[in-house]
Structures are given as structure tokens and as C-alpha cells.
Amino acid sequence: MKTQLRRYATVLAVAALSVGTLAATAAEAAPGADSSAVAAANNGDPTLTDVYIWATDVNLRSQPSKDSPRLAVRSQYWLDAVCQTQGQYVYDPAVGGNSWWTAVQEFAGSDIAWVNNLYIRGGEKIEGVPDC
């Protein structure tokens, strides 16, 4: 139930950001979230995919580019995936290269950050994560 409420709050925050304004915080949305309003705001799909960063010291960026500002660094960490898109190609001699990036959130209402799919379990393009 707690995870479902967290996901509902995340969906509300992402929907608000997509129209240019953040209408509710996670604290306001989660406790009294009306499930029909949440479903309507997200076209009936209130779920996000959990993804796991398997590597250590992975940069979370402001855009899908290794040249964009670093927002955080995470190691072996679970995040909520919002969507994925192709961005700047990243090459790591230890694991290969990839141009797919996933938009992630640490928790409902948190800022969106981007991580290259090289460092997320699931391969080049992560199954279950929609395209942006």
C-alpha cells in the first residue's frame, strides 16, 4: 500500500511537471490521493518501474548527456524509472557503450535525474520503462 501511494504521488508530480507547474508535493498527494483522479491524470496507468543501478559511483545527470550537470552520485541503488530516451552515447571500457538514458526519481516528488542504461540492470533498453 505504501509503495502504491508513493507511485501515485510520483505520477501526480510528473503530470504536473509536464504541463509546466508542480501542482502538489508528495506529502500532499500521498495521504489523501483519490485513485480515480490519479488514474485520470495518468491516462489509467499509475505505476512506475523500479530500476536498479548495479554499479558504484554512477552519476545522475540533469539531462541525458554526460556533459550535463551532475545532480547526485549513487551506488547499487533502487530508483523509480519515469521514462527512457536516446541521448549522448556513453562508453565504458568495462561494460561497453549505450545511448539510452532513463529518467529516474529517488522518491515521489523528487527531482528528475538521468542515468545511462549501461549502469541499470536490464540491458540496452530497459523493459517496462516507456519511451519519453
XYZ file of C-alpha atoms in Angstrom:
132
model
C 0.000 0.000 0.000
C 2.827 2.397 0.906
C 4.570 1.705 -2.428
C 1.312 2.226 -4.312
C 0.716 5.583 -2.601
C 4.312 6.584 -3.349
C 3.788 5.741 -7.021
C 0.507 7.668 -7.159
C 2.246 10.725 -5.737
C 5.081 10.351 -8.259
C 2.629 10.146 -11.152
C 0.905 13.321 -9.984
C 4.225 15.163 -9.740
C 5.354 14.063 -13.209
C 1.997 15.025 -14.751
C 2.189 18.467 -13.140
C 5.737 18.999 -14.385
C 4.760 18.059 -17.923
C 2.309 20.978 -18.110
C 4.855 23.360 -16.645
C 3.813 23.581 -12.998
C 4.129 21.401 -9.931
C 0.609 21.266 -8.505
C 1.215 19.068 -5.472
C 4.011 17.784 -3.328
C 4.366 14.161 -2.324
C 3.276 14.970 1.216
C 0.022 16.497 -0.035
C -0.694 13.880 -2.722
C 0.080 10.598 -0.981
C -2.099 10.594 2.150
C -5.400 11.553 0.506
C -4.839 10.688 -3.128
C -8.095 9.874 -4.909
C -7.277 6.850 -7.085
C -9.720 7.863 -9.846
C -8.131 11.332 -10.084
C -4.669 9.800 -10.196
C -5.702 7.348 -12.930
C -7.290 10.141 -14.967
C -4.173 12.301 -14.632
C -2.010 9.488 -15.947
C -4.349 8.007 -18.587
C -5.093 4.988 -16.377
C -1.503 3.830 -15.680
C -0.399 4.943 -12.201
C 2.671 2.686 -11.991
C 6.365 3.254 -12.498
C 9.072 0.646 -12.999
C 11.662 0.130 -10.271
C 15.188 0.011 -11.683
C 18.460 -0.954 -10.029
C 21.792 0.793 -10.521
C 24.180 -2.144 -10.249
C 27.468 -0.202 -10.474
C 29.209 2.082 -7.976
C 29.671 5.849 -8.194
C 27.158 6.333 -11.029
C 26.387 9.938 -11.961
C 22.766 11.070 -12.124
C 22.596 13.970 -14.580
C 20.240 16.857 -15.303
C 19.917 15.836 -18.991
C 20.612 12.612 -20.966
C 24.209 13.705 -21.589
C 27.475 13.019 -19.796
C 28.307 16.717 -20.203
C 25.234 17.940 -18.297
C 25.485 18.895 -14.610
C 25.732 16.046 -12.107
C 22.847 16.078 -9.629
C 23.864 13.094 -7.497
C 26.063 10.003 -7.343
C 24.584 6.625 -6.429
C 25.958 3.128 -5.934
C 23.943 -0.098 -6.034
C 20.685 1.735 -5.583
C 16.966 1.334 -6.442
C 15.122 4.182 -8.197
C 11.740 4.764 -9.874
C 12.015 4.994 -13.672
C 9.769 7.572 -15.317
C 10.711 7.059 -18.984
C 13.723 6.487 -21.269
C 15.113 8.152 -24.366
C 18.189 8.167 -26.539
C 20.799 10.738 -25.613
C 24.537 11.113 -25.730
C 26.424 7.867 -26.330
C 28.400 6.719 -23.276
C 31.279 4.268 -23.500
C 32.772 2.444 -20.518
C 35.620 0.062 -21.351
C 34.497 -2.320 -18.600
C 30.907 -2.749 -19.857
C 30.568 -1.305 -23.376
C 28.529 1.574 -24.743
C 24.928 2.771 -24.817
C 22.967 5.819 -25.958
C 19.791 5.051 -23.953
C 19.156 7.059 -20.772
C 16.434 6.632 -18.151
C 14.727 9.467 -16.276
C 14.579 8.453 -12.614
C 13.293 9.677 -9.274
C 14.511 8.664 -5.834
C 11.079 9.105 -4.267
C 7.744 10.733 -5.007
C 8.132 14.434 -5.658
C 11.897 14.347 -6.010
C 13.676 15.931 -8.949
C 14.044 14.018 -12.193
C 17.588 12.884 -12.966
C 19.020 10.904 -15.887
C 21.201 7.810 -15.719
C 22.706 5.971 -18.666
C 21.225 2.487 -19.113
C 24.728 0.969 -19.071
C 24.546 1.142 -15.303
C 20.953 -0.058 -14.870
C 20.057 -3.734 -14.747
C 18.129 -4.737 -17.839
C 20.242 -4.188 -20.920
C 20.487 -1.536 -23.606
C 16.816 -0.513 -23.353
C 15.015 -1.304 -20.094
C 11.887 -3.441 -20.483
C 8.829 -1.979 -18.789
C 10.063 1.624 -18.956
C 8.161 3.686 -21.547
C 9.839 5.947 -24.080
C 9.766 9.664 -23.243
